[in-house]
Amino acid sequence: MTVKELQKKLNLQYICNEGLAEEKEVTGCYCGDLLSWVMSKATDGDAWLTVMGNVTSIGVAVLTEVACIILTENAPADADAIKRAEENDVVILGTEKNAYQVAVEISKLI
Amino acid sequence: MKLHYDFHIHSCLSPCGDSDMTPNNIVNFAKLMGYDAIALTDHNTALNCPAVAKIAEKNGITFIPGMELCTSEEVHIVCLFYTLEDALSFSDYVKSTMPPIKNKPSVFGEQLICDENDNVIGQEETLLVTASGISTERVVKKVQEYNGICYPAHIDRSSFSILSNLGVIDEYFGFKCAEIFDITKEDELKQKHPYLNQLKILSDSDAHYLENMRLPQQTVDVAENTVKAILDYLNC
């Protein structure tokens, strides 16, 4: 499933790089806010659910090659993070739901 | 005597630190701005401290070797040491506890090690912005083993701070000081976290770019302008 399809089914809001959502494939899901932990555990193709919208999060997304970042519970993305995400083709989405609720929905879809 | 200080400055060795943050630029800028004492606190490393120490000595500015440690809970802690040797030994120890993830300079930025002439003499290959294996509750004791002192960094920030990540600051941790980035938030923070009234409140620039280095505002009142007097004061 593409990030675009996931966005539609879960009614997620685009925060940046909407244009890339169709080409990114979601094959799994990972929940975590401790960036160093995520760095060594998330795998490529994961939809990464987190509340960490800072510039380091973007580095983690690039390093792990996750399909997208989904900021849960309306967690904000810093301006620097959005800029870095745009430069590095990282798709960021947002939702008011918590990580558990989103993960449950994703597990039904993939 | 009252000293203008900035104990939290990053160099080009921090991946998020600008390449203009060379040892000479940092010291000269600090001197120009009228600082009496500065510390270098790169993420999880002290490897640019030897270069800065040499330049600071030539320029008559007091230099404290340090590091901004990332604890296992991703709380940032400013660590300051009496000697370069202690800082470098601690730096080696911290590295041994970090995950062996390689830096990707195109994403995180370069990690440049410099000499006292700002020549790049090496690159740190291990990504420095990861969590060390030192927990926040153990950090004071661990830094003491290396004759250093430490305090939680930018406790007013929404990420990488003791309040954002752990929610509390109390006597349990053993800190004697705390750093507030935006000092106008001091009263509000003290109301919310009364334990802060028992700590010395410091405010540093956390500069990653030369333009982030701010004009001296805060002072510490110490017996004399030496590393020992400053750290003894922060530790009492």
GROMACS .gro file of N, CA, C and O in nm, chain B residues 22-24 51-52 54-55 58 114-121:
model
   64
  132THR      N    1   3.446   2.678   1.409
  132THR     CA    2   3.580   2.623   1.425
  132THR      C    3   3.635   2.669   1.560
  132THR      O    4   3.586   2.769   1.616
  133PRO      N    5   3.737   2.602   1.610
  133PRO     CA    6   3.793   2.644   1.739
  133PRO      C    7   3.832   2.792   1.744
  133PRO      O    8   3.799   2.862   1.839
  134ASN      N    9   3.900   2.840   1.639
  134ASN     CA   10   3.941   2.982   1.641
  134ASN      C   11   3.822   3.076   1.636
  134ASN      O   12   3.820   3.177   1.704
  161ALA      N   13   4.198   2.157   2.090
  161ALA     CA   14   4.226   2.272   2.003
  161ALA      C   15   4.174   2.401   2.065
  161ALA      O   16   4.245   2.502   2.071
  162VAL      N   17   4.053   2.397   2.116
  162VAL     CA   18   3.994   2.518   2.175
  162VAL      C   19   4.074   2.560   2.299
  162VAL      O   20   4.098   2.679   2.321
  164LYS      N   21   4.394   2.530   2.356
  164LYS     CA   22   4.518   2.600   2.316
  164LYS      C   23   4.488   2.744   2.274
  164LYS      O   24   4.560   2.837   2.311
  165ILE      N   25   4.384   2.761   2.195
  165ILE     CA   26   4.351   2.896   2.144
  165ILE      C   27   4.303   2.986   2.258
  165ILE      O   28   4.339   3.104   2.265
  168LYS      N   29   4.595   3.116   2.462
  168LYS     CA   30   4.665   3.226   2.393
  168LYS      C   31   4.587   3.357   2.405
  168LYS      O   32   4.644   3.465   2.407
  224CYS      N   33   3.921   1.928   1.463
  224CYS     CA   34   4.016   2.032   1.418
  224CYS      C   35   4.138   2.042   1.508
  224CYS      O   36   4.134   2.004   1.625
  225ASP      N   37   4.244   2.100   1.451
  225ASP     CA   38   4.359   2.136   1.535
  225ASP      C   39   4.346   2.285   1.570
  225ASP      O   40   4.249   2.351   1.533
  226GLU      N   41   4.451   2.338   1.636
  226GLU     CA   42   4.440   2.476   1.684
  226GLU      C   43   4.451   2.579   1.571
  226GLU      O   44   4.436   2.699   1.595
  227ASN      N   45   4.481   2.532   1.449
  227ASN     CA   46   4.482   2.624   1.335
  227ASN      C   47   4.357   2.608   1.249
  227ASN      O   48   4.354   2.651   1.134
  228ASP      N   49   4.259   2.542   1.302
  228ASP     CA   50   4.132   2.515   1.233
  228ASP      C   51   4.148   2.419   1.115
  228ASP      O   52   4.059   2.409   1.030
  229ASN      N   53   4.263   2.351   1.108
  229ASN     CA   54   4.276   2.247   1.005
  229ASN      C   55   4.192   2.128   1.048
  229ASN      O   56   4.193   2.090   1.165
  230VAL      N   57   4.122   2.068   0.952
  230VAL     CA   58   4.044   1.948   0.983
  230VAL      C   59   4.142   1.830   0.988
  230VAL      O   60   4.208   1.799   0.890
  231ILE      N   61   4.153   1.770   1.105
  231ILE     CA   62   4.250   1.660   1.120
  231ILE      C   63   4.180   1.525   1.127
  231ILE      O   64   4.245   1.422   1.138
   0.00000   0.00000   0.00000
